Each structure stands twice: as structure tokens, then as C-alpha cells.
XYZ file of C-alpha atoms in Angstrom:
161
model
C 208.962 4.114 57.730
C 208.604 7.299 55.651
C 207.692 9.598 58.533
C 205.926 12.895 57.931
C 206.826 12.966 54.227
C 205.101 9.615 53.679
C 202.054 10.770 55.664
C 201.842 13.959 53.570
C 202.146 11.931 50.366
C 199.398 9.526 51.492
C 197.163 12.435 52.520
C 197.711 14.122 49.129
C 196.751 10.923 47.310
C 193.678 10.445 49.509
C 192.587 14.042 48.872
C 193.054 13.661 45.116
C 191.040 10.429 45.099
C 188.293 11.986 47.191
C 188.178 15.000 44.843
C 188.020 12.813 41.716
C 185.336 10.562 43.185
C 183.341 13.640 44.207
C 183.668 15.071 40.688
C 182.610 11.763 39.189
C 179.585 11.492 41.460
C 178.604 15.080 40.626
C 178.927 14.355 36.903
C 176.917 11.172 37.330
C 174.166 13.078 39.132
C 174.011 15.461 36.164
C 173.921 12.518 33.753
C 177.439 13.150 32.373
C 179.046 9.819 33.110
C 178.614 6.135 33.525
C 179.857 3.664 36.054
C 179.370 0.044 36.942
C 175.885 -1.066 37.876
C 176.836 -1.745 41.517
C 178.030 1.833 41.952
C 175.033 3.245 40.099
C 172.653 1.470 42.435
C 174.488 2.479 45.642
C 172.287 5.550 45.976
C 169.195 3.421 45.364
C 169.677 0.957 48.197
C 166.342 0.570 49.923
C 167.384 -1.667 52.807
C 170.068 -1.751 55.429
C 173.701 -0.945 54.704
C 176.250 -3.002 56.601
C 180.002 -2.706 56.249
C 182.843 -4.962 57.372
C 186.380 -3.580 57.361
C 189.432 -5.751 58.093
C 192.993 -4.419 58.290
C 195.997 -6.480 59.345
C 199.530 -5.119 59.705
C 200.876 -8.364 61.277
C 202.762 -6.483 64.001
C 205.991 -8.241 65.017
C 205.604 -11.027 62.430
C 207.523 -11.841 59.276
C 205.910 -9.922 56.444
C 204.784 -7.066 58.692
C 202.862 -4.433 56.753
C 202.536 -0.749 57.519
C 199.451 0.706 55.884
C 196.616 -1.780 56.207
C 194.995 -0.275 59.290
C 195.287 3.196 57.720
C 193.606 1.798 54.580
C 190.688 0.572 56.672
C 190.276 3.905 58.461
C 190.512 5.895 55.208
C 188.001 3.745 53.314
C 185.636 3.623 56.301
C 185.825 7.406 56.738
C 185.212 8.008 53.033
C 182.205 5.699 52.924
C 180.625 6.918 56.156
C 181.055 10.575 55.124
C 179.555 10.047 51.672
C 176.974 7.292 52.198
C 174.585 6.148 54.867
C 176.047 3.085 56.577
C 173.746 1.629 59.217
C 176.074 -0.900 60.838
C 179.865 -1.077 60.833
C 182.249 -3.726 62.105
C 186.018 -3.123 62.125
C 188.640 -5.790 62.811
C 192.240 -4.548 63.053
C 195.278 -5.982 64.774
C 195.881 -2.815 66.801
C 192.765 -3.479 68.931
C 194.662 -5.682 71.362
C 192.519 -4.631 74.334
C 189.445 -6.218 72.721
C 190.132 -9.794 71.565
C 186.803 -9.874 69.660
C 188.029 -7.051 67.384
C 191.301 -8.764 66.450
C 191.323 -10.183 62.887
C 191.845 -13.793 63.883
C 190.521 -16.597 61.693
C 187.698 -17.210 64.179
C 186.736 -13.514 64.348
C 186.916 -13.044 60.563
C 184.567 -15.996 60.011
C 182.219 -14.621 62.692
C 182.371 -11.195 61.032
C 181.367 -12.680 57.662
C 178.407 -14.376 59.377
C 177.500 -11.023 60.982
C 177.674 -9.312 57.574
C 175.389 -11.771 55.809
C 172.957 -12.555 58.658
C 169.556 -11.091 57.992
C 170.522 -9.796 54.542
C 167.633 -9.444 52.143
C 166.813 -7.911 48.797
C 167.531 -4.177 48.792
C 170.336 -4.377 51.367
C 173.897 -3.345 50.605
C 176.762 -5.336 52.101
C 180.217 -3.759 51.911
C 183.468 -5.607 52.545
C 186.960 -4.091 52.560
C 190.112 -6.088 53.331
C 193.673 -4.854 53.577
C 196.321 -7.418 54.486
C 198.129 -10.400 53.059
C 196.374 -12.814 50.772
C 197.311 -16.212 49.458
C 196.099 -19.001 47.250
C 195.301 -22.680 47.641
C 194.401 -25.412 45.189
C 190.859 -25.043 43.867
C 188.891 -28.104 44.990
C 185.559 -27.422 43.266
C 186.720 -26.410 39.792
C 185.275 -22.897 39.757
C 188.594 -21.094 39.228
C 190.083 -20.737 35.767
C 193.633 -20.700 37.144
C 193.029 -23.718 39.409
C 193.617 -21.701 42.594
C 191.274 -20.226 45.214
C 192.291 -16.926 46.816
C 192.520 -16.663 50.601
C 192.722 -14.024 53.292
C 195.577 -14.427 55.750
C 194.372 -13.807 59.335
C 196.652 -12.406 62.022
C 196.845 -15.869 63.663
C 197.562 -17.782 60.449
C 200.490 -19.658 62.040
C 198.121 -21.296 64.536
C 194.782 -21.271 62.714
C 195.699 -21.431 59.043
C 194.013 -19.359 56.371
């Protein structure tokens, strides 16, 4: 949509973010900053590190998006360059030659099972999603606003959310 200018802009933003995160991590290592406990403990993970990345552009559908697969690749590249990740699973709707890698409802549920299977104390499980989301009525009363959030799979018209 924005061509080379949009790509340059996105690359500039990604580089700035990577620089700032690198500066922050360097400051943290020197004891000059604080961050949330989850981030602080990332370097102290003693077990396996598994990551699930899902990006859905909804090609050819109403509400088609343009940057979700790029988001997945950028976040995955950042994490794998800066942290040890032992196992990675990527579901994106541009992997049409491999139906198991498409972000269908069935594959997303299987991917969540893959992510949590065998998890134990000391492991780090990473999940990144870029795509449409929705909400449905909360049926168990755990949401203050009365709504549960949902992910919208690529096959939502057939399989629901």
C-alpha cells in the first residue's frame, strides 16, 4: 500500500525500537534501570524456551490486513537474535503450501497445545499474535467488562473464533 516509503518507515521504526531495547538491556545489566519482573527473569530462564508466533493478513477477505505477517517475522527475528529460543512454531496465512502452518482455528488450538505441552517450572513460553481480535460475552464472570477477548482465525467464517 505504501510501497518503498512505507517499508523504509517501518524499517526505521524497527531499528529505533531495537536500539532503545538494546540500550535498556545494557542499562539494566549495569543496574541502571528497572523493568517488569517477567522481563527481568527472561535472562534467568533455566528450562526450555518455546515460542509461538501467529500472523494473519486475511488475504482476499473483508478486513484484509497488510502488516501482520511482517510483525511476526520482525518479532521472531528480534527474539531469536537476542535470546535463546529452543523451539519455534510460526503460523501465517502466506504458508499456503503447508496446510498445517495456516492459522486456522484447528491449527491455532493445536499450536497452543504444542506450546504448553511438557511445560514445567523454569521454562519460558512466548506467544505473539498479530491479526484481528474480537470479543464475546463472558460466561464465567472473570472479566470486569463482561466480555472475553478472542483471536480471529483465518477460517473464522467456517470455524468461528
